[in-house]
Coordinates of C-alpha atoms in Angstrom, one line a residue:
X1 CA 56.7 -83.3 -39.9
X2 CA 54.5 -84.5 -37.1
X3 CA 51.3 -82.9 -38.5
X4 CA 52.1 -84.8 -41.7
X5 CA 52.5 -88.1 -39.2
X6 CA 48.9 -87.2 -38.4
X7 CA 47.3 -87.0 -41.5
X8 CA 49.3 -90.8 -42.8
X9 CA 48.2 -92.6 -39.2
X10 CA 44.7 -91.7 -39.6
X11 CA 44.8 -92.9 -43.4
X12 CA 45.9 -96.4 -42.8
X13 CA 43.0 -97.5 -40.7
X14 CA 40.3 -95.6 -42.8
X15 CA 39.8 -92.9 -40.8
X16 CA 36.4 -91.8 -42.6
X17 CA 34.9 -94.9 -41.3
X18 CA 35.6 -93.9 -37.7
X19 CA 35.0 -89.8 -38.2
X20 CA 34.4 -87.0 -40.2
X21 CA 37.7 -85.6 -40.2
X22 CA 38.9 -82.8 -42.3
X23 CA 42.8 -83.5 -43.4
X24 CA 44.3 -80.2 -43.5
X25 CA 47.6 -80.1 -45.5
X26 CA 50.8 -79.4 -44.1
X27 CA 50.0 -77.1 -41.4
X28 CA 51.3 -77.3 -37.5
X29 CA 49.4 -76.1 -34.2
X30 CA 52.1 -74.1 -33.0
X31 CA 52.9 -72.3 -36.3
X32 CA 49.7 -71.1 -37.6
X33 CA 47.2 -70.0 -35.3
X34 CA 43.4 -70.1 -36.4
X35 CA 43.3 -73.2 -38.5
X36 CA 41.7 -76.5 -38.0
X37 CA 45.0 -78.9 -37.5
X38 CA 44.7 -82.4 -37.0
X39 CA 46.0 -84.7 -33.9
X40 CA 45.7 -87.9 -35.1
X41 CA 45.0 -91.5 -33.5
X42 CA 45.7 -94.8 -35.0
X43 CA 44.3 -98.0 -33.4
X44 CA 45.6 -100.5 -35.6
X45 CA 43.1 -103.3 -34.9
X46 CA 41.0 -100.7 -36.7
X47 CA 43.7 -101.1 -39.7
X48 CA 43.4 -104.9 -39.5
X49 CA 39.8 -104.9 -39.7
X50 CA 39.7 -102.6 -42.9
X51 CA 42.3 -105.1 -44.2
X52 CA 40.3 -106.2 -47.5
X53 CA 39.6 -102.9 -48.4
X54 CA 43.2 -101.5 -49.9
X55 CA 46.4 -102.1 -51.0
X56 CA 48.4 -103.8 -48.7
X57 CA 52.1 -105.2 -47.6
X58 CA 52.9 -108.6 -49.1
X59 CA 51.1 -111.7 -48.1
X60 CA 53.6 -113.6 -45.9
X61 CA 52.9 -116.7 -48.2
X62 CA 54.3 -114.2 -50.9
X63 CA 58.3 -114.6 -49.9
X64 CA 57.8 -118.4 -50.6
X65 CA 58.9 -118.0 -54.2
X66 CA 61.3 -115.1 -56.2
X67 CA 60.4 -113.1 -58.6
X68 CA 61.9 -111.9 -61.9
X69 CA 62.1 -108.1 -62.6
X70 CA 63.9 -106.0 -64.3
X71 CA 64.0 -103.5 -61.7
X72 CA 62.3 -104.9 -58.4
X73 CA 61.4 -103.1 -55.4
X74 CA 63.8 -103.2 -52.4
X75 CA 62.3 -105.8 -49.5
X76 CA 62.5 -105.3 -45.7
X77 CA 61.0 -107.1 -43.2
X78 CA 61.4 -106.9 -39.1
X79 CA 61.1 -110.1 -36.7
X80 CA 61.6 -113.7 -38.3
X81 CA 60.2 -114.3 -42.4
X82 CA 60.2 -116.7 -45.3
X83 CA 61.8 -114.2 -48.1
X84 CA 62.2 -115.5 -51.6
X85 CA 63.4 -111.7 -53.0
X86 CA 64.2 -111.3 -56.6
X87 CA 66.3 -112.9 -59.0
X88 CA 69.7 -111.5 -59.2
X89 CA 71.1 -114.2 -62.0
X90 CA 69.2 -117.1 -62.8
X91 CA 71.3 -118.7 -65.6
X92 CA 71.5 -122.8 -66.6
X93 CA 75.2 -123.3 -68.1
X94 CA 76.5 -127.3 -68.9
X95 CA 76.0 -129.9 -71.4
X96 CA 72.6 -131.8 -70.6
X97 CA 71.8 -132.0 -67.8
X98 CA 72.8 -128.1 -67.2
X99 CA 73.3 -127.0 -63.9
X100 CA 71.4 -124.2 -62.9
X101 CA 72.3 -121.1 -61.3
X102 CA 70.4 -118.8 -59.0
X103 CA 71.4 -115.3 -56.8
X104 CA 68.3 -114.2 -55.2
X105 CA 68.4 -110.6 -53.7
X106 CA 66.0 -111.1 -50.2
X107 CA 66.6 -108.0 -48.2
X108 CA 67.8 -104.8 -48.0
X109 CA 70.1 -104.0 -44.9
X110 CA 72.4 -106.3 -42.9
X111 CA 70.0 -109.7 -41.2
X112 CA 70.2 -110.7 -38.6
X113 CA 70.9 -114.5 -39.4
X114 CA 69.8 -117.5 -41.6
X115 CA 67.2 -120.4 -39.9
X116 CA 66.4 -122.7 -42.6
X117 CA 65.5 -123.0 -46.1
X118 CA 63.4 -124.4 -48.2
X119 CA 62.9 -126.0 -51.7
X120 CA 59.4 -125.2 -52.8
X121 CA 57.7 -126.5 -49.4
X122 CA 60.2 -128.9 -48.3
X123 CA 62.0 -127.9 -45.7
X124 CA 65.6 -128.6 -45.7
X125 CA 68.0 -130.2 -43.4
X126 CA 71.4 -129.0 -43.0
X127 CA 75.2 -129.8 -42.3
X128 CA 75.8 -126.9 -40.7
X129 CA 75.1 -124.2 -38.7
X130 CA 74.4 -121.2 -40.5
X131 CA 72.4 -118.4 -38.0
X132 CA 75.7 -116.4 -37.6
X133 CA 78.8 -115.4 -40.0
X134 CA 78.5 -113.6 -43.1
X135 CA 79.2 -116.7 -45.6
X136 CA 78.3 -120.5 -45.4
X137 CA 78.4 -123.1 -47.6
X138 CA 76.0 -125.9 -47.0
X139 CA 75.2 -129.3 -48.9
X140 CA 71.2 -129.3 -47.9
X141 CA 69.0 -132.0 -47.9
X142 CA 65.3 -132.8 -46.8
X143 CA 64.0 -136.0 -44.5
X144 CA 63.3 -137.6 -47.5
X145 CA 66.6 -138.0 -49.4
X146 CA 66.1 -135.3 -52.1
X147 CA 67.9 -132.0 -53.5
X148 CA 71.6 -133.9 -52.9
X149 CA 72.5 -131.8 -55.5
X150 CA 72.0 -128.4 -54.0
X151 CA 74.4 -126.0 -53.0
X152 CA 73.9 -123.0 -50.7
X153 CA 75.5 -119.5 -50.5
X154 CA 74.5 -117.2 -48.1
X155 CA 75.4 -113.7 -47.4
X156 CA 73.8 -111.4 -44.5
X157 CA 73.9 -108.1 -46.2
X158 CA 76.9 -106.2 -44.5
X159 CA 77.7 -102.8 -46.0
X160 CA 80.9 -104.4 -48.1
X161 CA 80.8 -108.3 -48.8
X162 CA 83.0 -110.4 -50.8
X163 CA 81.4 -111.7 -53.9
X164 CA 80.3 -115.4 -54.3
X165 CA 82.8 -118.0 -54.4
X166 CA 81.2 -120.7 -55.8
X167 CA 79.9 -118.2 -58.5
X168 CA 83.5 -117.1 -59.1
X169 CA 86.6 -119.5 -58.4
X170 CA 88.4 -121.0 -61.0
X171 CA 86.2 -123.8 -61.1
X172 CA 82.8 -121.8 -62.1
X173 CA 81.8 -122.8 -65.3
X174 CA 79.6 -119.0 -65.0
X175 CA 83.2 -117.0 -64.7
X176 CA 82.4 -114.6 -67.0
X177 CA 78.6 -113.7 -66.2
X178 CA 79.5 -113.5 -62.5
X179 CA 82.6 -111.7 -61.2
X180 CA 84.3 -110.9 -57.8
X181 CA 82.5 -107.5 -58.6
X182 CA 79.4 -108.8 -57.9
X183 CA 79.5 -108.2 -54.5
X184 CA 76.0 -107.1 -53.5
X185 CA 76.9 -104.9 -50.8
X186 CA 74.0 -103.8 -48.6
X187 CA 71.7 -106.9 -49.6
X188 CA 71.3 -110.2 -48.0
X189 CA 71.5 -112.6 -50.6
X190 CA 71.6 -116.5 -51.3
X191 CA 73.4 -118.4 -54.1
X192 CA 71.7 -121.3 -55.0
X193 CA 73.4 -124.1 -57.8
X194 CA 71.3 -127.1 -58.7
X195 CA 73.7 -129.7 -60.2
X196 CA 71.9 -132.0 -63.0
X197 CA 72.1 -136.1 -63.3
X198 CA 72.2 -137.9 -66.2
X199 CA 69.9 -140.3 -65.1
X200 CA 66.5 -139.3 -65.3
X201 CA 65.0 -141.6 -62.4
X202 CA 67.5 -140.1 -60.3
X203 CA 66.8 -136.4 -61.4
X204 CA 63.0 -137.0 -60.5
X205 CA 63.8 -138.6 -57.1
X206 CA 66.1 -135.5 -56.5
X207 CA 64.0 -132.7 -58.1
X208 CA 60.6 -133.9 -57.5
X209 CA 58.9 -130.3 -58.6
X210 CA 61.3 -129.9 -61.3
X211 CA 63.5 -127.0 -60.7
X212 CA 64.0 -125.8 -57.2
X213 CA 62.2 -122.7 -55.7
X214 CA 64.1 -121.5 -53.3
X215 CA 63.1 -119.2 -50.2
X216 CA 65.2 -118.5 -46.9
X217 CA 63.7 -117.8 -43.0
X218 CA 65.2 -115.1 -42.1
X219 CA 65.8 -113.1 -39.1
X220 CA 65.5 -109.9 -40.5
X221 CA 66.7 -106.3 -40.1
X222 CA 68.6 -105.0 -37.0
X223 CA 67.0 -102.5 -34.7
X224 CA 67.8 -99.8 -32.2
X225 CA 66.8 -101.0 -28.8
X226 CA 67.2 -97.7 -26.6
X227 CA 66.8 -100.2 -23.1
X228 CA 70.4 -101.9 -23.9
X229 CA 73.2 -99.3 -22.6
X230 CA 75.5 -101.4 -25.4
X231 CA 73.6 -99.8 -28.0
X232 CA 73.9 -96.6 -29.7
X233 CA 71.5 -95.0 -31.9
X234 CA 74.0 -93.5 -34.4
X235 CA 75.8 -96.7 -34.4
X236 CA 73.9 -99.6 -36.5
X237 CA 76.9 -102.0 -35.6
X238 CA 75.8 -101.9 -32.1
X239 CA 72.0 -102.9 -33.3
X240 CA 70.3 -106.0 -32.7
X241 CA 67.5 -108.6 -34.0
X242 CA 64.1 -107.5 -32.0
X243 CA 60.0 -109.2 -32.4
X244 CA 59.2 -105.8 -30.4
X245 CA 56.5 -103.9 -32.2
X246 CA 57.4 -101.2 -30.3
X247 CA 61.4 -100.5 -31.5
X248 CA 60.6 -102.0 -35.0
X249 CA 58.0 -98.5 -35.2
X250 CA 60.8 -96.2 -33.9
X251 CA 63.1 -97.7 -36.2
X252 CA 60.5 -97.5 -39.2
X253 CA 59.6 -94.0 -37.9
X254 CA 62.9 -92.3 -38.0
X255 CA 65.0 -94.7 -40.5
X256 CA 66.5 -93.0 -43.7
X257 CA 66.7 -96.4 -45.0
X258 CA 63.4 -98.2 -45.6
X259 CA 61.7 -95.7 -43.3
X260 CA 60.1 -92.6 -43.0
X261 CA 63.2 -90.8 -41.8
X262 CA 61.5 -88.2 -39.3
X263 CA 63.5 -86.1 -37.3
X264 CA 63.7 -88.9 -34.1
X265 CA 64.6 -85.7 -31.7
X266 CA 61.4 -84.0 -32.3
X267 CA 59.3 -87.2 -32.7
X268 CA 60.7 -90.1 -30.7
X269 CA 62.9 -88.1 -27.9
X270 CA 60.5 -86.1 -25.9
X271 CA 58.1 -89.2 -24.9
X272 CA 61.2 -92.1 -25.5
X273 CA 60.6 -92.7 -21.6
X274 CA 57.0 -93.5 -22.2
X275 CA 57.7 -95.2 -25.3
X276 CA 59.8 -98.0 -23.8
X277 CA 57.3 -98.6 -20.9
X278 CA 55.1 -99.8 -23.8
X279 CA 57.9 -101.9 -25.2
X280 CA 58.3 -103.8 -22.0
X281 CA 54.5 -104.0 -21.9
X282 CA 55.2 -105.6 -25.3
X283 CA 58.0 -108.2 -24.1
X284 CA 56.0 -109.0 -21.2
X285 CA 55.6 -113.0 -20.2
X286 CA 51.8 -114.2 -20.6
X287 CA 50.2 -117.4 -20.7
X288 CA 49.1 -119.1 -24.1
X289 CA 46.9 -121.9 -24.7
X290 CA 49.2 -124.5 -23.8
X291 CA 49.1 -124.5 -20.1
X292 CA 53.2 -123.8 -18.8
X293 CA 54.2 -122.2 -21.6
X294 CA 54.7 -118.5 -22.1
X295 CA 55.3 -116.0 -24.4
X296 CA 56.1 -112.1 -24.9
X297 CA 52.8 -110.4 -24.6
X298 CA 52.9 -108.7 -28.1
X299 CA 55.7 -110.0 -31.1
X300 CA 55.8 -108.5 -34.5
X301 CA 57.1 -110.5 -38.0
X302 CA 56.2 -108.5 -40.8
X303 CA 58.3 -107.7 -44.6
X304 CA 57.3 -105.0 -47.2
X305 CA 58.6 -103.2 -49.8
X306 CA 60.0 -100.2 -50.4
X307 CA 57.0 -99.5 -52.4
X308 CA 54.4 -100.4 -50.0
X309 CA 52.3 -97.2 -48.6
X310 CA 53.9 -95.9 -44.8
X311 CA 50.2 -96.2 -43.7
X312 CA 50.1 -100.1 -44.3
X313 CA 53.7 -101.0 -42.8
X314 CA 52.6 -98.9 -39.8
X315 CA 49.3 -100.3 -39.6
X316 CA 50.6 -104.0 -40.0
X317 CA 53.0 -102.9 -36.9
X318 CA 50.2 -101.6 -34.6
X319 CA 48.0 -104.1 -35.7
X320 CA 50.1 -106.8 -33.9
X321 CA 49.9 -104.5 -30.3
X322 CA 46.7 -103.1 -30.5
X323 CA 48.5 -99.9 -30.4
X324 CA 47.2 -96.5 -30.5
X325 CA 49.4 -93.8 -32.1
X326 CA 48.8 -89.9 -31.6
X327 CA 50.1 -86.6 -31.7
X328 CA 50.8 -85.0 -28.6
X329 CA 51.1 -81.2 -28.3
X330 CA 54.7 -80.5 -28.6
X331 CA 54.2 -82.3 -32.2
X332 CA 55.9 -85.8 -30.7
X333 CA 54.4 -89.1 -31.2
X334 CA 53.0 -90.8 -28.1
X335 CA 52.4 -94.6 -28.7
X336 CA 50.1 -96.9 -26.5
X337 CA 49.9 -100.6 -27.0
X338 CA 47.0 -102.7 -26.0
X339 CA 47.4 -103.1 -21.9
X340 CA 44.8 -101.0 -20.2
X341 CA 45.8 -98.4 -17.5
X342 CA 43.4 -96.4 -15.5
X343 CA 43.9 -93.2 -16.7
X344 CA 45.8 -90.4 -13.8
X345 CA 44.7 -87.3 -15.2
X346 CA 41.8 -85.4 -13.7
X347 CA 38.4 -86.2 -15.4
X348 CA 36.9 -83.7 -17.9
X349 CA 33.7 -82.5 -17.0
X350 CA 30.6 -80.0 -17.8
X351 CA 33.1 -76.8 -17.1
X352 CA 35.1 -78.2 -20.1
X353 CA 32.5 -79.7 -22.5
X354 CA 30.8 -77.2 -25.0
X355 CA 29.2 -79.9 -27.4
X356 CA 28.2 -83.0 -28.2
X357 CA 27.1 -85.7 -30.7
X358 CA 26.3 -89.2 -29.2
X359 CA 24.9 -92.7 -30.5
X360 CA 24.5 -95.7 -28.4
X361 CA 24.4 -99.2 -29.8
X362 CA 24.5 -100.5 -33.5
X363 CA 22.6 -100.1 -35.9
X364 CA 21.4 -104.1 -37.0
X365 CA 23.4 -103.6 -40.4
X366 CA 26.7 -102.3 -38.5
X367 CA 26.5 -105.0 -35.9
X368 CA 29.6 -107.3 -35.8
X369 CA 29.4 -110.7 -33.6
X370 CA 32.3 -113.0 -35.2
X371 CA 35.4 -112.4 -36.0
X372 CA 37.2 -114.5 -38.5
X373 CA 40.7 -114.7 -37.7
X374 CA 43.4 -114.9 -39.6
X375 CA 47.2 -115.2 -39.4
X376 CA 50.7 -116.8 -40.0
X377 CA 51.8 -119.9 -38.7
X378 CA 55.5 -120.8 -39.0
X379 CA 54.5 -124.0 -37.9
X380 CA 52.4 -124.6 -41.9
X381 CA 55.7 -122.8 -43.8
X382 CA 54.7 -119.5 -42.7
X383 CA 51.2 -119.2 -44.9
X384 CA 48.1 -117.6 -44.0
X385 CA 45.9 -119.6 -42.0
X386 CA 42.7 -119.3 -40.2
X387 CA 42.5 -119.6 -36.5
X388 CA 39.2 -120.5 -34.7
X389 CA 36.8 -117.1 -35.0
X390 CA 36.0 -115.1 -32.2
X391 CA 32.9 -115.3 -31.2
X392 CA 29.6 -113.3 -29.2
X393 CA 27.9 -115.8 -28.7
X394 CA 25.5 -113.8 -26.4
X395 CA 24.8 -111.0 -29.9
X396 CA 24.5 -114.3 -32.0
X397 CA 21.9 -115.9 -29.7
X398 CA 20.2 -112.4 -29.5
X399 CA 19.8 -111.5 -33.0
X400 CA 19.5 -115.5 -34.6
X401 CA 22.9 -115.3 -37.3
X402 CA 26.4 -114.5 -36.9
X403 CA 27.1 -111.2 -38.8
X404 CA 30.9 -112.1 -39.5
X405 CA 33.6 -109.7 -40.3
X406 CA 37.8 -110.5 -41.4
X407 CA 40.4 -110.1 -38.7
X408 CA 43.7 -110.0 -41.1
X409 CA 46.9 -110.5 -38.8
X410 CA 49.2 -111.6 -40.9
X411 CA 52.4 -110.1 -38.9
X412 CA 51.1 -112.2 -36.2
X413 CA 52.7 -115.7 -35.7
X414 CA 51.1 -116.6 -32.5
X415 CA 47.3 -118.2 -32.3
X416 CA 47.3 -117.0 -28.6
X417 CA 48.0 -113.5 -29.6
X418 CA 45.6 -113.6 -32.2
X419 CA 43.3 -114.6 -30.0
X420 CA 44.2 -112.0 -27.4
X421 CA 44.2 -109.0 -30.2
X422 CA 40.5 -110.4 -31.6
X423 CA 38.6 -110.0 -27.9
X424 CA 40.1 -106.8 -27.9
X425 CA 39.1 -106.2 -31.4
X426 CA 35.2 -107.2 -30.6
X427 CA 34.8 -104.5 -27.6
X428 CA 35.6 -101.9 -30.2
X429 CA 33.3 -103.0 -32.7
X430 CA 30.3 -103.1 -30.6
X431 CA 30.8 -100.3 -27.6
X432 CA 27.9 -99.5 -25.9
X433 CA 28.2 -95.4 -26.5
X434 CA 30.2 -93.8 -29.3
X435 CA 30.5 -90.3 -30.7
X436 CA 31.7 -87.0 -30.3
X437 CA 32.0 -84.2 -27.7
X438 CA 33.8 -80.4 -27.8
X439 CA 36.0 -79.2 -25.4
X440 CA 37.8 -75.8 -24.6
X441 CA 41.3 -75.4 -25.0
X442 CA 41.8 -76.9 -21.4
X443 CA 41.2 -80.2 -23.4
X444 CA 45.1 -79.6 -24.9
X445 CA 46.5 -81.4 -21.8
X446 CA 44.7 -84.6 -23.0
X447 CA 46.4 -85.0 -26.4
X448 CA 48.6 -87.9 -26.7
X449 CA 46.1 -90.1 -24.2
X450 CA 44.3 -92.8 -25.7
X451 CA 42.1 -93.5 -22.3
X452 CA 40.1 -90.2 -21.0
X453 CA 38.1 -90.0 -18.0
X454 CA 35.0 -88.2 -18.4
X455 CA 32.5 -86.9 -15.8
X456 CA 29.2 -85.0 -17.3
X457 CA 26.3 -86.4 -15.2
X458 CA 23.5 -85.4 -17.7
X459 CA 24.6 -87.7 -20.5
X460 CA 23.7 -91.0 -20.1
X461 CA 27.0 -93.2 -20.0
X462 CA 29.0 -90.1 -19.6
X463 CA 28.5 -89.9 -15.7
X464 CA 31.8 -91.0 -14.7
X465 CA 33.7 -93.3 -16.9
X466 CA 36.4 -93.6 -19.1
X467 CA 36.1 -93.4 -23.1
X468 CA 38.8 -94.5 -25.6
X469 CA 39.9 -91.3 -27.9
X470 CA 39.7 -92.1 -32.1
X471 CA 40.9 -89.0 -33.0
X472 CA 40.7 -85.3 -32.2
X473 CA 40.7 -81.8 -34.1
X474 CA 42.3 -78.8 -32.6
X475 CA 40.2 -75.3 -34.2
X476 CA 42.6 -72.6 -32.2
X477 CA 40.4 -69.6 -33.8
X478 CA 37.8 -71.2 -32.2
X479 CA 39.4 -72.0 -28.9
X480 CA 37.5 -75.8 -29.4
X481 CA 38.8 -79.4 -29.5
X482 CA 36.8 -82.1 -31.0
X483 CA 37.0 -85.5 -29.9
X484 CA 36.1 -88.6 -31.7
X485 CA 35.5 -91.6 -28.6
X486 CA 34.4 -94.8 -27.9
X487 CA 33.0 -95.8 -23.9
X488 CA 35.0 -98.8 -23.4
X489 CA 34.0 -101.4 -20.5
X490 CA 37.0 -100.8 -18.4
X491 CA 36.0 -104.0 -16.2
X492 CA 35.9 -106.2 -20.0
X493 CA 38.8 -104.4 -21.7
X494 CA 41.3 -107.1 -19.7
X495 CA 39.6 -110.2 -19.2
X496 CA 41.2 -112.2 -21.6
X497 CA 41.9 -116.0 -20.4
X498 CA 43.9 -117.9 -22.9
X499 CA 42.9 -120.9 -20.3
X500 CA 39.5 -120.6 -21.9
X501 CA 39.2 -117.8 -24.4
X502 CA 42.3 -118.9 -26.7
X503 CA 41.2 -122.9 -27.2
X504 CA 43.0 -125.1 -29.3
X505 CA 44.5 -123.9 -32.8
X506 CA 42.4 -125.5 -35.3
X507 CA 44.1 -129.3 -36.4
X508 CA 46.4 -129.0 -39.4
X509 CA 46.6 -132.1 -41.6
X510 CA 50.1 -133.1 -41.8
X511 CA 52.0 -133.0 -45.2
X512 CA 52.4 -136.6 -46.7
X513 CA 55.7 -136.9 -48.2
X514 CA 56.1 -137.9 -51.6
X515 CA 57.4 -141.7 -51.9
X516 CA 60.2 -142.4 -54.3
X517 CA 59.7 -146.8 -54.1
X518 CA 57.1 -148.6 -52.5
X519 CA 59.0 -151.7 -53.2
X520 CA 60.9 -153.9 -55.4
X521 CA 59.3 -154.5 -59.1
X522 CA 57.0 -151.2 -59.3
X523 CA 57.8 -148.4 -61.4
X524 CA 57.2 -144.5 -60.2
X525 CA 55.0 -142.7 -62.3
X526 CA 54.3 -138.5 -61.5
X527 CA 51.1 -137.0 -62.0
X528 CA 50.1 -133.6 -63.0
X529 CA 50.6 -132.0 -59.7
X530 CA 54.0 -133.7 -59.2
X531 CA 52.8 -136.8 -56.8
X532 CA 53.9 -139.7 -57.2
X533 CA 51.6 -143.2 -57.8
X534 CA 52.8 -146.4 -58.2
X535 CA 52.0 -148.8 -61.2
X536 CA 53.1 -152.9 -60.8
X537 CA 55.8 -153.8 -63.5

């Protein structure tokens, strides 16, 4: 399984635009001596660079409104998203004005809880607490008065629920087209009832779009965390909500459900030590921009579906870390996030090398000095937005235009972290000394180490630093490893300030909320796009 692993992590960041690699089938080192097998490495800032050039996981400002389809792809999502799902029932039932009915399916697996709604892009204000229990009822309503005739249902998705009861009481006029064996067990789902008014003046102050879109924030599926002694792996019930890039990849990794379902004691288990040093890496407290206020280091908010390619959910996962995913030896997965460590093994040097293949510098075509960033913002309902690019300003000067390139971040809901991830983003693009270089089979102890120190005092560059491994090739007939590298500036590779580097997030103009009266004697009138103007009676 792990050599399959190898072949998927190199596809979803494009691995032909690091290296020639060859992809060799379903083969593993230790079972078939004498071919070529391949030890991948992922860097996922490498994934969210190649981000407009494949299929890819939904836009986040995609769960904002459900679809209809007749047989619609499961959803899961980890950390906190606007879901809209599927339609389930959509059904209008009543004399005029009918009353409409909605069951939209928005995840599959138990949620963690409920944090707001929406109607279209109004945000909703409600009468009670919902973020916990399996069923509320709520009577929502936004800062401006509308939607007083909309009725919530919500369910979180436990293995056995109890169907809806406003869907199926004695008092449903839908009786018949919903029953108490609708349950939707295994799905977090809303029921959503817009009542009508016979008055049209009032049904356009209450339902200013027409009828309601709903969407839900949700805190989405629970994860294995293997730092809380309360939790047990084989025991979901004992799971929790998690941002942490880190468990939300073992849990994608080794899930049956929504996940790749490798073997977790071949994969995970050997290097689960190392693997939750980088998950506390991840929750780590750093400054943002806003000087005195703090967040985890690395966070993760991300939904696909279950028809989404495993190279872009894990490439949207190690995208938000900077992590670096490899094969190790033993066939386990060693993961790295994006917090440099001076490497503790001993350097490789000229006894080791047999080979190499070196450029320094870019080419003027290849050279990248701006990055334009994007990512979400819960703050602007949880759409794509652009944060302020990252620039070299010392390239742009040199060379007289910026030579710009997308930065797609869309599990990111931070500006500080997007930020962070797009310095890091620029050293790669534009290292001083990339390549390739051959070692003997003594180079096996360095598989599974994304930083490698290197002594070789007739290369230029290679004298005594450390280079960041892309990938590597393992030829045992040969008795050669090949390594694809980068030199990275290990003085640089930290030197993020979000006192300085971050800035400001770009100034948002504020939604202006539609008016229902001006004042006495004037008439409402709609236009096209559903605003409101006012006309003197």
């Amino acid at each position: 399984m792990a050599e399959t692993v190898g072949a998927l992590i190199l596809s979803a960041i494009g691995a032909t635009e690091i290296a020639s690699v060859a992809v060799v089938g379903s083969v593993t080192v230790a079972t078939v001596v004498g071919t070529a097998a391949l030890i991948g490495a992922s860097i996922g800032l490498q994934y969210a660079l190649a981000a407009g050039n494949r299929g890819d996981t939904p836009k986040p400002e995609e769960g904002s409104q459900p679809l209809k389809q007749a047989i619609p792809p499961r959803i899961k999502g980890y950390g906190t998203n606007r879901l809209a799902g599927y339609y389930m029932l959509f059904e209008a039932h009543g004399n005029p004005p009918a009353t409409a009915y909605m069951v939209c399916a928005l995840h599959q697996g138990r949620i963690s809880a409920y944090r707001g709604f929406y109607l279209h892009d109004d945000a909703l204000t409600m009468n009670l607490d919902i973020t916990h229990g399996g069923v509320s009822q709520v009577a929502p309503w936004d800062s401006h008065g509308r939607y007083q005739n909309v009725q919530f249902e919500v369910f979180l998705g436990a293995a056995s629920q109890t169907a809806s009861v406003q869907l199926t009481s004695s008092g449903s006029a839908i009786p018949g087209i919903w029953s108490t064996d609708h349950r939707g067990d295994g799905v977090a789902n809303m029921v959503v009832i817009c009542g009508g008014d016979a008055d049209p003046k009032n049904f356009s102050n209450s339902y200013p779009h027409n009828l309601p879109v709903p969407s839900a924030i949700c805190d989405c599926a629970l994860i294995w965390d293997p730092r809380d002694p309360a939790q047990s792996r084989t025991n979901p019930a004992t799971w929790t909500f998690s941002k942490n890039p880190v468990l939300q990849l073992i849990d994608y990794l080794t899930s049956d459900e929504g996940g790749l379902g490798l073997d977790y004691a071949t994969v995970i288990a050997p290097n689960l030590a190392a693997w939750m040093v980088e998950a506390n890496l991840c929750d780590q407290a750093v400054d943002t921009a806003t000087p005195g206020v703090q967040e985890p280091r690395y966070q993760s908010n991300g939904w696909f579906t279950y028809d989404n390619t495993p190279a872009d959910i894990i490439g949207g996962i190690l995208a938000t870390c900077d992590g670096w995913l490899g094969e190790t030896g033993d066939g386990a997965l060693a993961l790295v996030v994006g917090v440099y460590r001076a490497p503790t093994d001993p350097p490789i040097t000229e006894k080791h090398i047999v080979g190499f293949a070196l450029s320094y510098g870019q080419a003027d075509e290849q050279l990248i000095n701006q990055l334009d960033i994007s990512y979400t913002d819960p703050a602007q309902n949880y759409v794509t937005v652009a944060a302020n690019p990252w620039r070299d300003e010392a390239s742009i000067s040199a060379v007289g235009e910026a030579k710009p390139k997308p930065l797609e971040l869309k599990w990111v809901h931070s500006y500080t972290q997007a930020r962070r991830l797009a310095d890091r983003a620029m050293q790669r693009l534009n290292p001083r000394l990339t390549g390739s270089f051959s070692t003997t089979l003594y180079g096996l102890r360095y598989l599974g180490r994304r930083w490698v120190p290197i002594k070789y005092p007739f290369v230029s560059g290679l004298q005594d630093n450390v280079v960041e491994i892309q990938s590597a090739e393992v030829d045992l007939k040969r008795g050669r490893i090949t390594w694809q590298f980068s030199l990275i500036a290990t003085s640089a590779i930290e030197a993020f300030d979000p006192g300085t580097d971050a800035n400001t997030p770009p100034v948002v103009p504020p939604i202006i909320p539609q008016v229902r009266l001006l004042r006495e004697n004037s008439t409402p009138l709609v236009r096209e796009d559903g605003s409101y103007y006012m006309r003197e009676s």
